[in-house]
Amino acid sequence: MRKLLAKRPQPYYIYAPDYRRSSSGIRVLHMLCDALIRSGYEAYVTTRVTCAEFMTPPLTDEVIQGHKAHGLEPIVIYPEIVDGNPLNAGLVVRYVLNRPGFIEGSGVFAEDDLLYAYSRDLLQPGMPEDRIMMLPPFDLNVFCPPEDPSKRVPGRVCYYKGRRGELNIDPALLPDDAIEITPQWPASWEAMANLFQQCEMFYCAGSSALA
């Protein structure tokens, strides 16, 4: 616990895209800002498109100048999709939320970047295992077992082959009426939860927040 009138800690700038509920990675970045603030730290996101569910004050020029005036050097957190150091930060944290270079960016980081992985399978070579920072992005009020157990359909299967359909699932595992989940469908969390509540089995071919 910090002492009363202790030295003001370094603020966090989180380089986050516009909030979208459909993107787990983006939601996690906004959740991280909220978690830091709830833990007593000063944190901001670099977008003005936020979610009222979270405390995510936007980073403004006035905020940046105020920190400079007080000699505060920010800790900047970039997702792995961002190349370089757009905010010219002295201390860079790289949050690896997906395979580097898979969605966007080159996947090449500076040697002095401090790396954190969202999950164990995203640890990069040389990263210690204590650098895993998982913030579950789903609302368990939506994603929960059905109130009526009979909603589950015996033998019903759904599956996900990746953001671009690039992953393989053994066809022998999939019955003729298996239901494919894509980035576009189901279109809402509620519809996704409804599908999961009906299915007895879900196959996911790779790393995904769905699993």
N, CA and C of each residue as an Amber inpcrd file, in Angstrom:
protein
   633
   0.8420000  -1.1930000   0.0000000   0.0000000   0.0000000   0.0000000
   0.8810000   1.2490000   0.0000000   0.5510000   2.1870000  -0.9220000
   1.3410000   3.4070000  -0.9820000   1.0240000   4.3150000   0.1960000
   2.0290000   5.0430000   0.6620000   1.8310000   5.9680000   1.7730000
   1.1090000   7.2250000   1.2910000   0.4030000   7.8630000   2.2200000
  -0.2580000   9.1200000   1.9160000   0.7870000  10.1470000   1.4750000
   0.5130000  10.8550000   0.3890000   1.4170000  11.8630000  -0.1730000
   2.7320000  11.2730000  -0.6620000   2.7020000   9.9610000  -0.9760000
   3.8870000   9.3400000  -1.5840000   4.0920000   9.9190000  -2.9820000
   5.2620000   9.7020000  -3.5240000   5.5630000  10.2000000  -4.8670000
   4.5450000   9.6460000  -5.8650000   4.0670000  10.5000000  -6.7250000
   3.0760000  10.1000000  -7.7230000   3.6690000   9.0350000  -8.6400000
   2.9790000   7.8950000  -8.8170000   3.5360000   6.8220000  -9.6480000
   3.4530000   7.1550000 -11.1320000   4.1980000   6.3830000 -11.9190000
   4.1670000   6.5690000 -13.3650000   2.7780000   6.2220000 -13.9030000
   2.2670000   7.0180000 -14.8300000   0.9770000   6.6930000 -15.4490000
   1.1580000   5.6370000 -16.5410000   0.0510000   4.9880000 -16.8940000
   0.0400000   4.0030000 -17.9730000  -0.7460000   4.5630000 -19.1600000
  -0.1440000   4.4700000 -20.3460000  -0.8440000   4.7940000 -21.5830000
  -1.0480000   3.4730000 -22.3290000  -2.2900000   3.1310000 -22.6200000
  -2.5820000   1.8680000 -23.3030000  -3.0120000   2.1670000 -24.7370000
  -2.2100000   1.6880000 -25.6630000  -2.4270000   1.9600000 -27.0790000
  -3.5210000   1.0100000 -27.5810000  -4.7680000   1.4470000 -27.4300000
  -5.9070000   0.5660000 -27.6930000  -6.7170000   1.0520000 -28.8850000
  -7.1400000   0.1390000 -29.7520000  -8.0730000   0.5160000 -30.8280000
  -9.4380000   0.8870000 -30.2600000 -10.3050000   1.4080000 -31.1300000
 -11.6780000   1.6960000 -30.7340000 -12.3260000   0.4510000 -30.1500000
 -13.1040000   0.6550000 -29.1020000 -13.7250000  -0.4880000 -28.4290000
 -14.7160000  -1.2030000 -29.3470000 -14.5950000  -2.5350000 -29.3720000
 -15.5640000  -3.3910000 -30.0640000 -15.8000000  -4.6090000 -29.1800000
 -17.0500000  -4.8610000 -28.8480000 -17.3710000  -6.0070000 -28.0080000
 -17.0090000  -7.3230000 -28.6830000 -17.0050000  -7.3290000 -30.0200000
 -16.7540000  -8.5580000 -30.7720000 -15.2850000  -8.9350000 -30.8270000
 -14.3970000  -8.0570000 -30.3970000 -12.9640000  -8.3440000 -30.4280000
 -12.4540000  -8.5800000 -29.0140000 -12.0620000  -9.8060000 -28.7260000
 -11.5710000 -10.1250000 -27.3870000 -10.2960000  -9.3640000 -27.0610000
  -9.3950000  -9.2540000 -28.0490000  -8.1300000  -8.5550000 -27.8110000
  -8.3410000  -7.0950000 -27.4520000  -9.2060000  -6.4200000 -28.2010000
  -9.4870000  -5.0160000 -27.9200000 -10.1660000  -4.8820000 -26.5570000
 -11.0970000  -5.7580000 -26.2760000 -11.7910000  -5.7080000 -24.9850000
 -10.7980000  -5.8820000 -23.8370000  -9.8250000  -6.7810000 -23.9990000
  -8.8280000  -7.0130000 -22.9530000  -8.0050000  -5.7520000 -22.6950000
  -7.6500000  -5.0230000 -23.7390000  -6.8810000  -3.7880000 -23.5560000
  -7.6760000  -2.7620000 -22.7460000  -8.9640000  -2.6500000 -23.0310000
  -9.8050000  -1.7210000 -22.2770000  -9.9950000  -2.2240000 -20.8430000
 -10.1180000  -3.5270000 -20.6780000 -10.2160000  -4.1070000 -19.3350000
  -8.9500000  -3.8450000 -18.5250000  -7.7990000  -3.8950000 -19.1940000
  -6.5290000  -3.6620000 -18.5080000  -6.4710000  -2.2480000 -17.9410000
  -6.9120000  -1.2680000 -18.7310000  -6.9580000   0.1180000 -18.2390000
  -7.8530000   0.2030000 -17.0050000  -9.0080000  -0.3980000 -17.0840000
  -9.9490000  -0.3960000 -15.9710000  -9.3390000  -1.0630000 -14.7340000
  -8.6630000  -2.1990000 -14.9350000  -8.0610000  -2.9240000 -13.8160000
  -6.9570000  -2.1090000 -13.1420000  -6.1630000  -1.4040000 -13.9330000
  -5.1010000  -0.5670000 -13.3670000  -5.6990000   0.5570000 -12.5120000
  -6.7450000   1.1830000 -13.0260000  -7.3800000   2.2710000 -12.2740000
  -7.9870000   1.7360000 -10.9810000  -8.6380000   0.5940000 -11.0480000
  -9.2440000   0.0050000  -9.8540000  -8.1790000  -0.4090000  -8.8320000
  -6.9540000  -0.6190000  -9.3050000  -5.8480000  -0.9820000  -8.4200000
  -5.1100000   0.2430000  -7.8750000  -5.5920000   1.4400000  -8.2320000
  -5.0180000   2.6580000  -7.6860000  -4.0140000   3.3460000  -8.5830000
  -3.8790000   2.9030000  -9.8400000  -2.9340000   3.5210000 -10.7620000
  -3.6510000   4.4740000 -11.7110000  -2.8660000   5.3190000 -12.3290000
  -3.3830000   6.2670000 -13.3130000  -3.1900000   5.6440000 -14.6920000
  -4.2750000   5.5160000 -15.4540000  -4.1800000   4.8420000 -16.7510000
  -5.1330000   5.4880000 -17.7440000  -4.7370000   5.4230000 -19.0260000
  -5.5080000   6.0380000 -20.1080000  -5.4480000   5.1470000 -21.3380000
  -6.4450000   5.2820000 -22.2060000  -6.4150000   4.6150000 -23.5080000
  -6.2810000   5.6770000 -24.5960000  -5.7420000   5.2740000 -25.7360000
  -5.4600000   6.2240000 -26.8070000  -6.6250000   6.3910000 -27.7740000
  -7.7970000   5.9330000 -27.4120000  -8.9750000   6.0870000 -28.2670000
 -10.0720000   6.7960000 -27.4930000 -10.9820000   7.4030000 -28.2280000
 -12.1440000   8.0460000 -27.5940000 -13.3920000   7.1680000 -27.7050000
 -13.2670000   6.0480000 -28.4290000 -14.3930000   5.1180000 -28.5490000
 -14.2210000   4.0620000 -27.4660000 -14.9590000   4.2170000 -26.3730000
 -14.7780000   3.3670000 -25.2070000 -16.1060000   2.6990000 -24.8460000
 -16.1080000   2.0290000 -23.7030000 -17.2820000   1.3120000 -23.2330000
 -17.6060000   1.7890000 -21.8230000 -18.8770000   2.1230000 -21.5920000
 -19.2700000   2.6440000 -20.2840000 -19.0730000   1.6190000 -19.1700000
 -18.9020000   0.3610000 -19.5370000 -18.6880000  -0.7040000 -18.5500000
 -17.3570000  -0.5410000 -17.8180000 -16.3940000   0.1090000 -18.4830000
 -15.0450000   0.2030000 -17.9410000 -14.6430000   1.6550000 -17.6980000
 -13.6910000   1.8320000 -16.7740000 -13.0690000   3.1360000 -16.5550000
 -11.8920000   3.2530000 -17.5210000 -12.0920000   3.9870000 -18.5980000
 -11.0780000   4.1040000 -19.6500000 -10.9880000   5.5500000 -20.1190000
 -10.4230000   6.4250000 -19.3150000 -10.3120000   7.8220000 -19.7460000
  -9.4150000   7.9420000 -20.9720000  -9.7970000   8.7880000 -21.9210000
  -8.9770000   8.9480000 -23.1350000  -7.7140000   9.7540000 -22.8490000
  -6.6610000   9.3630000 -23.5160000  -5.3970000  10.0960000 -23.4220000
  -5.4810000  11.3330000 -24.3060000  -5.2750000  12.5110000 -23.7200000
  -5.3540000  13.7710000 -24.4630000  -4.0070000  14.4840000 -24.4100000
  -3.8540000  15.4780000 -25.2770000  -2.6260000  16.2830000 -25.2610000
  -2.4540000  16.9720000 -23.9090000  -3.5770000  17.4000000 -23.3150000
  -3.5020000  18.0720000 -22.0170000  -2.9720000  17.1240000 -20.9430000
  -3.4220000  15.8790000 -20.9780000  -2.9480000  14.8830000 -20.0060000
  -1.4520000  14.6510000 -20.1960000  -1.0380000  14.4860000 -21.4440000
   0.3760000  14.2340000 -21.7340000   1.2380000  15.4000000 -21.2560000
   0.8230000  16.6280000 -21.5520000   1.5960000  17.7940000 -21.1440000
   1.6370000  17.9300000 -19.6280000   0.5300000  17.5640000 -18.9690000
   0.5060000  17.6040000 -17.5120000   1.5050000  16.6430000 -16.8950000
   1.6170000  15.4720000 -17.4710000   2.5920000  14.4980000 -16.9740000
   4.0210000  14.9910000 -17.2110000   4.2590000  15.5550000 -18.3690000
   5.5970000  16.0910000 -18.6590000   5.9540000  17.2050000 -17.6850000
   4.9770000  18.0520000 -17.3650000   5.2320000  19.1680000 -16.4490000
   5.6120000  18.6890000 -15.0560000   5.1410000  17.5050000 -14.6770000
   5.4490000  16.9440000 -13.3660000   6.5860000  15.9270000 -13.4070000
   7.2340000  15.8280000 -14.5750000   8.3760000  14.9240000 -14.6980000
   8.0010000  13.4530000 -14.6270000   6.7880000  13.1200000 -15.0550000
   6.3210000  11.7320000 -15.0000000   6.5170000  11.0600000 -16.3540000
   7.2770000   9.9910000 -16.3710000   7.4910000   9.2430000 -17.6050000
   6.4760000   8.1090000 -17.6750000   5.6470000   8.0810000 -18.7050000
   4.6040000   7.0440000 -18.7610000   5.1660000   5.6820000 -19.1410000
   4.4390000   4.6590000 -18.7260000   4.6560000   3.2980000 -19.1990000
   3.6400000   3.0690000 -20.3040000   4.1190000   2.8040000 -21.5100000
   3.2090000   2.6430000 -22.6460000   3.0640000   1.1590000 -22.9700000
   1.8130000   0.7240000 -23.0750000   1.5090000  -0.6700000 -23.3720000
   0.9470000  -0.7530000 -24.7820000   1.6780000  -1.4760000 -25.6480000
   1.2360000  -1.7020000 -27.0230000   0.8060000  -3.1550000 -27.1950000
  -0.2750000  -3.4170000 -27.9360000  -0.5470000  -4.7960000 -28.3350000
   0.4620000  -5.2230000 -29.3980000   0.5420000  -6.5040000 -29.6240000
   1.5590000  -7.0240000 -30.5590000   1.3200000  -6.5790000 -31.9920000
   0.1360000  -6.0670000 -32.3050000  -0.1700000  -5.6440000 -33.6830000
   0.4740000  -4.3180000 -34.0430000   1.0160000  -3.6010000 -33.0600000
   1.5880000  -2.2730000 -33.3020000   3.0910000  -2.3920000 -33.5360000
   3.5570000  -1.8750000 -34.6490000   4.9920000  -1.8470000 -34.9380000
   5.6320000  -0.6130000 -34.3110000   6.8400000  -0.7820000 -33.8370000
   7.6140000   0.3560000 -33.3590000   7.0790000   0.9310000 -32.0590000
   7.3110000   2.2350000 -31.9070000   6.9800000   2.9380000 -30.6720000
   6.3580000   4.2850000 -31.0340000   5.0920000   4.2690000 -31.5200000
   4.4650000   5.5090000 -32.0290000   4.4270000   6.6540000 -31.0300000
   4.3640000   6.3630000 -29.7420000   4.2940000   7.4210000 -28.7400000
   5.6710000   7.8250000 -28.2130000   6.7250000   7.2300000 -28.8030000
   8.1030000   7.5670000 -28.4070000   8.3160000   7.4290000 -26.9010000
   7.8230000   6.3480000 -26.3500000   7.9150000   6.1200000 -24.9140000
   9.3070000   5.6470000 -24.5170000   9.7090000   6.0130000 -23.3140000
  10.9860000   5.5370000 -22.7920000  10.8880000   4.1310000 -22.2350000
   9.6750000   3.7300000 -21.8360000   9.4550000   2.3910000 -21.2910000
   8.2760000   1.7710000 -22.0200000   8.5510000   0.6880000 -22.7470000
   7.5440000   0.0460000 -23.5870000   7.2470000  -1.3560000 -23.0720000
   5.9500000  -1.6300000 -22.9020000   5.4770000  -2.9700000 -22.6050000
   4.7250000  -3.4610000 -23.8350000   5.0300000  -4.6660000 -24.2630000
   4.3580000  -5.2480000 -25.4250000   3.4670000  -6.3850000 -24.9240000
   2.1670000  -6.2390000 -25.1350000   1.2000000  -7.2360000 -24.6720000
   0.8430000  -8.1320000 -25.8610000   1.2980000  -9.3680000 -25.8160000
   1.1190000 -10.3080000 -26.9240000  -0.2320000 -11.0040000 -26.7520000
  -1.2060000 -10.5460000 -27.5140000  -2.5770000 -11.0530000 -27.4120000
  -2.8910000 -12.0890000 -28.4790000  -2.0340000 -12.1960000 -29.4810000
  -2.1880000 -13.1930000 -30.5400000  -0.8060000 -13.4640000 -31.1160000
  -0.7170000 -14.3840000 -32.0390000   0.5780000 -14.7080000 -32.6200000
   1.1460000 -13.4730000 -33.3040000   2.3550000 -13.0370000 -32.9380000
   2.9330000 -11.8340000 -33.5360000   2.9660000 -11.9090000 -35.0530000
   2.4540000 -10.8730000 -35.6980000   2.4480000 -10.8090000 -37.1520000
   1.2540000 -11.4740000 -37.7990000   0.3970000 -12.1280000 -37.0320000
  -0.7220000 -12.8660000 -37.6260000  -1.8440000 -11.9260000 -38.0620000
  -2.2270000 -10.9930000 -37.1980000  -3.3270000 -10.0870000 -37.5290000
  -2.8090000  -8.8610000 -38.2690000  -1.8920000  -8.1480000 -37.6480000
  -1.2660000  -6.9580000 -38.2430000   0.1420000  -6.8510000 -37.6900000
   0.9190000  -5.9960000 -38.3150000   2.2710000  -5.7360000 -37.8230000
   3.2720000  -6.7910000 -38.2590000   4.5390000  -6.4630000 -38.0610000
   5.6210000  -7.3510000 -38.4790000   5.8930000  -8.4560000 -37.4680000
   5.4650000  -8.2480000 -36.2210000   5.7590000  -9.2350000 -35.1810000
   7.1730000  -9.1490000 -34.6620000   7.8800000  -8.0670000 -35.0120000
   9.2630000  -7.8740000 -34.5540000   9.2500000  -6.7820000 -33.4820000
   9.8490000  -7.0800000 -32.3260000   9.8410000  -6.1440000 -31.2070000
  11.2580000  -5.6980000 -30.8680000  11.3550000  -4.5470000 -30.2200000
  12.6670000  -4.0410000 -29.8060000  13.2260000  -4.9030000 -28.6700000
  14.5400000  -4.9760000 -28.5920000  15.1790000  -5.8200000 -27.5760000
  14.8410000  -5.3820000 -26.1640000  14.6110000  -4.0890000 -25.9610000
  14.3350000  -3.6120000 -24.6090000  12.8410000  -3.5130000 -24.2980000
  11.9820000  -4.0010000 -25.2040000  10.5570000  -4.0700000 -24.8940000
  10.3420000  -5.1030000 -23.7840000   9.4680000  -4.7860000 -22.8560000
   9.1020000  -5.7320000 -21.8050000   7.8700000  -6.4850000 -22.2890000
   8.0000000  -7.8040000 -22.4800000   6.9350000  -8.5870000 -23.0910000
   6.0750000  -9.2910000 -22.0490000   4.7660000  -9.2490000 -22.2840000
   3.8060000 -10.0410000 -21.5230000   2.9220000 -10.7830000 -22.5180000
   2.5930000 -12.0240000 -22.2090000   1.7450000 -12.8350000 -23.0750000
   0.3700000 -13.0180000 -22.4460000  -0.6380000 -13.0670000 -23.2930000
  -2.0010000 -13.2730000 -22.8000000  -2.1880000 -14.6940000 -22.2480000
  -1.5120000 -15.6500000 -22.8420000  -1.6550000 -17.0400000 -22.4140000
  -0.3310000 -17.7730000 -22.6030000  -0.2390000 -18.9470000 -22.0250000
   1.0210000 -19.7080000 -22.0550000   1.4850000 -20.0010000 -23.4790000
   0.5300000 -20.3120000 -24.3660000   0.9180000 -20.6650000 -25.7390000
   1.4230000 -19.4670000 -26.5320000   1.2840000 -18.2580000 -25.9770000
   1.7750000 -17.0580000 -26.6650000   3.1000000 -16.5560000 -26.0940000
   3.6650000 -17.2770000 -25.1260000   4.9920000 -16.9140000 -24.6200000
   5.9990000 -16.9650000 -25.7620000   6.7930000 -15.9270000 -25.8830000
   7.8100000 -15.8640000 -26.9260000   9.1230000 -16.4540000 -26.4190000
  10.0020000 -16.8710000 -27.3280000  11.2720000 -17.4680000 -26.8900000
  12.0060000 -16.5950000 -25.8840000  12.4220000 -17.2080000 -24.7770000
  13.1650000 -16.4940000 -23.7470000  12.3010000 -15.8180000 -22.7010000
  10.9730000 -15.8000000 -22.8860000  10.0930000 -15.1640000 -21.9030000
   9.8800000 -16.0850000 -20.7060000  10.0240000 -15.5660000 -19.4780000
   9.7270000 -16.3830000 -18.2980000   8.2280000 -16.6320000 -18.1750000
   7.8610000 -17.7240000 -17.5210000   6.4570000 -18.1020000 -17.4430000
   5.6340000 -17.1880000 -16.5420000   6.3140000 -16.3510000 -15.7380000
   5.5420000 -15.4180000 -14.9050000   5.1200000 -14.1810000 -15.6840000
   5.3980000 -14.1500000 -16.9890000   4.9930000 -13.0200000 -17.8300000
   3.6810000 -13.3220000 -18.5570000   2.8280000 -14.1100000 -17.9500000
   1.4940000 -14.3690000 -18.4950000   0.5010000 -13.4630000 -17.7720000
  -0.2950000 -12.7360000 -18.5320000  -1.2890000 -11.8320000 -17.9550000
  -2.6170000 -12.0550000 -18.6710000  -3.4290000 -12.9520000 -18.1520000
  -4.7110000 -13.2800000 -18.7800000  -5.8400000 -12.5390000 -18.0770000
  -6.5800000 -11.7840000 -18.8560000  -7.7860000 -11.1220000 -18.3760000
  -8.9640000 -11.7180000 -19.1480000  -9.7110000 -12.6320000 -18.5570000
 -10.8190000 -13.2720000 -19.2830000 -11.8130000 -12.2310000 -19.7970000
 -12.0430000 -12.1880000 -21.1160000 -12.8330000 -11.0920000 -21.6790000
 -14.3430000 -11.2990000 -21.6770000 -14.8000000 -12.5110000 -21.3350000
 -16.2190000 -12.7920000 -21.4960000 -17.0240000 -12.5000000 -20.2340000
 -18.2450000 -12.0890000 -20.4350000 -19.1770000 -11.8060000 -19.3500000
 -19.8720000 -13.1110000 -18.9670000 -19.5970000 -13.6020000 -17.7520000
 -20.1650000 -14.8750000 -17.3240000 -21.6580000 -14.7670000 -17.0110000
 -22.1930000 -13.5660000 -17.0400000 -23.6460000 -13.4260000 -16.9460000
 -24.3180000 -13.7890000 -18.2620000 -23.5340000 -13.7180000 -19.3530000
 -24.0380000 -14.0990000 -20.6780000 -23.6300000 -15.5350000 -21.0010000
 -22.3340000 -15.8250000 -20.8300000 -21.8050000 -17.1560000 -21.1410000
 -21.8930000 -18.0310000 -19.8900000 -22.9880000 -18.7540000 -19.7900000
 -23.2600000 -19.5790000 -18.6220000 -24.0740000 -20.7950000 -19.0600000
 -24.1370000 -21.8230000 -18.2460000 -24.9550000 -22.9850000 -18.6080000
 -26.4180000 -22.5940000 -18.7490000 -27.1620000 -23.3240000 -19.5670000
 -28.5830000 -23.0020000 -19.7260000 -29.3630000 -23.2700000 -18.4410000
 -30.3590000 -22.4460000 -18.1850000 -31.2080000 -22.6720000 -17.0190000
 -31.9580000 -23.9910000 -17.1330000 -32.3150000 -24.3370000 -18.3610000
 -33.0050000 -25.6030000 -18.6210000 -32.0160000 -26.5790000 -19.2580000
 -31.5500000 -27.5950000 -18.5280000 -30.5650000 -28.5340000 -19.0850000
 -31.0210000 -29.2290000 -20.3650000 -32.3350000 -29.3030000 -20.5800000
 -32.8250000 -29.9860000 -21.7760000 -32.5550000 -29.1850000 -23.0500000
 -32.0800000 -27.9490000 -22.8990000 -31.7360000 -27.1370000 -24.0720000
 -30.5620000 -27.7520000 -24.8250000 -29.6920000 -28.4690000 -24.1040000
 -28.5420000 -29.1160000 -24.7270000 -29.0220000 -30.2210000 -25.6630000
 -28.5500000 -30.1830000 -26.9190000 -28.9580000 -31.1640000 -27.9170000
 -27.9060000 -32.2680000 -27.9860000 -28.2470000 -33.4900000 -27.6350000
 -27.2620000 -34.5820000 -27.6610000 -26.5900000 -34.7110000 -29.0330000
 -25.2760000 -34.7450000 -29.0080000 -24.5180000 -34.9330000 -30.2400000
 -24.2970000 -33.6890000 -31.0680000 -24.9040000 -32.5570000 -30.7030000
 -24.7080000 -31.3460000 -31.5140000 -23.3060000 -30.8000000 -31.3200000
 -22.6720000 -30.4240000 -32.4110000 -21.2690000 -29.9970000 -32.4170000
 -21.1480000 -28.6400000 -33.0990000 -20.3210000 -27.7620000 -32.5270000
 -19.9290000 -26.5390000 -33.2180000 -18.4110000 -26.4850000 -33.2560000
 -17.8650000 -25.7080000 -34.1820000 -16.4060000 -25.6730000 -34.3420000
 -15.9610000 -24.3280000 -34.8840000 -14.6740000 -24.0400000 -34.6670000
 -14.0790000 -22.7680000 -35.1000000 -12.7250000 -23.0570000 -35.7350000
 -12.5330000 -22.5520000 -36.9580000 -11.3080000 -22.8200000 -37.7100000
 -10.4020000 -21.5990000 -37.8190000 -10.5540000 -20.6530000 -36.9000000
  -9.6620000 -19.5000000 -36.8970000 -10.2490000 -18.2830000 -37.5660000
  -9.5930000 -17.1650000 -37.3190000 -10.0410000 -15.8650000 -37.8350000
 -10.1940000 -15.8730000 -39.3460000  -9.3310000 -16.6160000 -40.0410000
  -9.3610000 -16.6310000 -41.5020000  -9.7070000 -18.0100000 -42.0480000
 -10.2080000 -18.8920000 -41.2020000 -10.5360000 -20.2440000 -41.6300000
  -9.3200000 -21.0480000 -42.0340000  -8.1620000 -20.6600000 -41.4700000
  -6.8890000 -21.2350000 -41.9110000  -6.4990000 -22.5090000 -41.1590000
  -7.2300000 -22.8610000 -40.1260000  -6.8530000 -23.9980000 -39.2920000
  -7.6620000 -25.2350000 -39.6670000  -7.0680000 -26.3860000 -39.4150000
  -7.6820000 -27.6390000 -39.8410000  -8.2730000 -28.4030000 -38.6640000
  -9.4230000 -28.9950000 -38.8860000 -10.0550000 -29.8910000 -37.9370000
 -10.3200000 -31.2010000 -38.6660000  -9.9910000 -32.3140000 -38.0590000
 -10.2080000 -33.6260000 -38.6550000 -11.6880000 -33.7750000 -39.0020000
 -12.0040000 -33.9240000 -40.2870000 -13.4150000 -34.0500000 -40.6840000
 -14.1300000 -35.1990000 -39.9840000 -13.3790000 -36.2070000 -39.5550000
 -14.0020000 -37.3470000 -38.8850000 -14.6390000 -36.9480000 -37.5580000
 -14.2170000 -35.8030000 -37.0080000 -14.7610000 -35.3510000 -35.7370000
 -16.1010000 -34.6240000 -35.9060000 -16.4000000 -34.2320000 -37.1420000
 -17.5420000 -33.3490000 -37.3750000 -18.7070000 -34.0950000 -38.0130000
 -19.8400000 -34.1510000 -37.3380000 -21.0260000 -34.7410000 -37.9720000
 -21.5240000 -33.8430000 -39.1030000 -22.4180000 -34.3850000 -39.9120000
 -22.9090000 -33.6360000 -41.0720000 -23.5900000 -32.3230000 -40.6810000
 -24.1970000 -32.2950000 -39.5120000 -24.9090000 -31.0820000 -39.1040000
 -24.0850000 -30.1970000 -38.1630000 -22.7500000 -30.3890000 -38.1440000
 -21.8860000 -29.5540000 -37.3060000 -22.0110000 -28.0910000 -37.7280000
 -21.9490000 -27.1940000 -36.7650000 -22.1770000 -25.7650000 -37.0060000
 -20.8520000 -25.0210000 -36.9110000 -20.4930000 -24.2970000 -37.9870000
 -19.2240000 -23.5500000 -37.9870000 -19.4310000 -22.1510000 -37.4170000
 -18.5550000 -21.7780000 -36.4910000 -18.4930000 -20.4150000 -35.9560000
 -17.4530000 -19.6490000 -36.7620000 -17.7890000 -18.4470000 -37.1890000
 -16.8610000 -17.6060000 -37.9490000 -16.7340000 -16.2580000 -37.2380000
 -15.7830000 -15.4220000 -37.6590000 -15.6890000 -14.0810000 -37.0590000
 -16.9450000 -13.2420000 -37.2510000 -17.7790000 -13.5890000 -38.2550000
 -18.9840000 -12.8110000 -38.5320000 -20.2430000 -13.4340000 -37.9180000
 -20.1730000 -14.7040000 -37.5440000 -21.3630000 -15.3910000 -37.0480000
 -20.9980000 -16.3530000 -35.9320000 -21.8110000 -16.3960000 -34.8680000
 -22.9630000 -15.5570000 -34.5340000 -22.5820000 -14.0810000 -34.3570000
 -23.5420000 -13.2240000 -34.5640000 -23.2610000 -11.7870000 -34.6260000
 -23.2410000 -11.1100000 -33.2640000 -23.6940000 -11.7810000 -32.2220000
 -23.7200000 -11.1650000 -30.8980000 -23.2940000 -12.1760000 -29.8460000
 -22.9000000 -11.6680000 -28.6800000 -22.5630000 -12.5630000 -27.5680000
 -23.7550000 -13.4250000 -27.1850000 -24.9320000 -12.8220000 -27.1650000
 -26.1160000 -13.5610000 -26.7540000 -26.3960000 -14.7280000 -27.6990000
 -26.2100000 -14.4840000 -29.0070000 -26.4220000 -15.5530000 -29.9860000
 -25.3470000 -16.6360000 -29.8520000 -24.1070000 -16.2180000 -29.5810000
 -23.0280000 -17.1810000 -29.3790000 -23.3000000 -18.0430000 -28.1430000
 -23.7070000 -17.3980000 -27.0610000 -24.0040000 -18.1380000 -25.8360000
 -25.1520000 -19.1190000 -26.0600000 -26.1410000 -18.6940000 -26.8250000
 -27.2790000 -19.5670000 -27.1330000 -26.8170000 -20.8120000 -27.8880000
 -25.8910000 -20.6290000 -28.8310000 -25.3580000 -21.7670000 -29.5780000
 -24.5800000 -22.7110000 -28.6640000 -23.7140000 -22.1610000 -27.8340000
 -22.9330000 -23.0000000 -26.9280000 -23.8370000 -23.7840000 -25.9720000
 -24.9280000 -23.1610000 -25.5530000 -25.8370000 -23.8420000 -24.6370000
 -26.5420000 -25.0290000 -25.2930000 -26.6210000 -24.9950000 -26.6170000
 -27.2580000 -26.0950000 -27.3350000 -26.2960000 -27.2340000 -27.6520000
 -24.9910000 -26.9030000 -27.7470000 -24.0120000 -27.8820000 -28.2380000
 -23.4320000 -28.7310000 -27.1020000 -23.1560000 -29.9610000 -27.4730000
 -22.5410000 -30.8980000 -26.5280000 -21.0300000 -30.8700000 -26.6480000
 -20.5160000 -30.4620000 -27.8290000 -19.0780000 -30.4540000 -28.0750000
 -18.6970000 -29.2370000 -28.9000000 -17.5460000 -28.6480000 -28.5570000
 -16.9880000 -27.5280000 -29.3220000 -15.5480000 -27.8480000 -29.6730000
 -15.2160000 -27.7910000 -30.9630000 -13.8470000 -28.0140000 -31.4130000
 -13.2360000 -26.6840000 -31.8500000 -12.0710000 -26.3820000 -31.3050000
 -11.3430000 -25.1620000 -31.6640000  -9.9550000 -25.5770000 -32.1230000
  -9.5910000 -25.1820000 -33.3320000  -8.3650000 -25.7010000 -33.9400000
  -7.0990000 -24.9770000 -33.5020000  -7.2070000 -23.8750000 -32.8090000
  -6.0050000 -23.1350000 -32.4170000  -6.2870000 -22.2310000 -31.2320000
  -5.3460000 -21.3600000 -30.9670000  -5.4850000 -20.4310000 -29.8470000
  -6.5960000 -19.4340000 -30.1410000  -7.5590000 -19.3560000 -29.2510000
  -8.6800000 -18.4380000 -29.4280000  -9.3120000 -18.1790000 -28.0770000
  -9.8360000 -16.9560000 -27.9050000 -10.5640000 -16.6460000 -26.6720000
 -11.8290000 -17.4740000 -26.5580000 -12.3160000 -18.0310000 -27.6730000
 -13.5050000 -18.8670000 -27.6110000 -13.2790000 -20.1230000 -26.7840000
 -12.0290000 -20.5550000 -26.7350000 -11.7180000 -21.7820000 -25.9940000
 -11.3030000 -21.4860000 -24.5860000
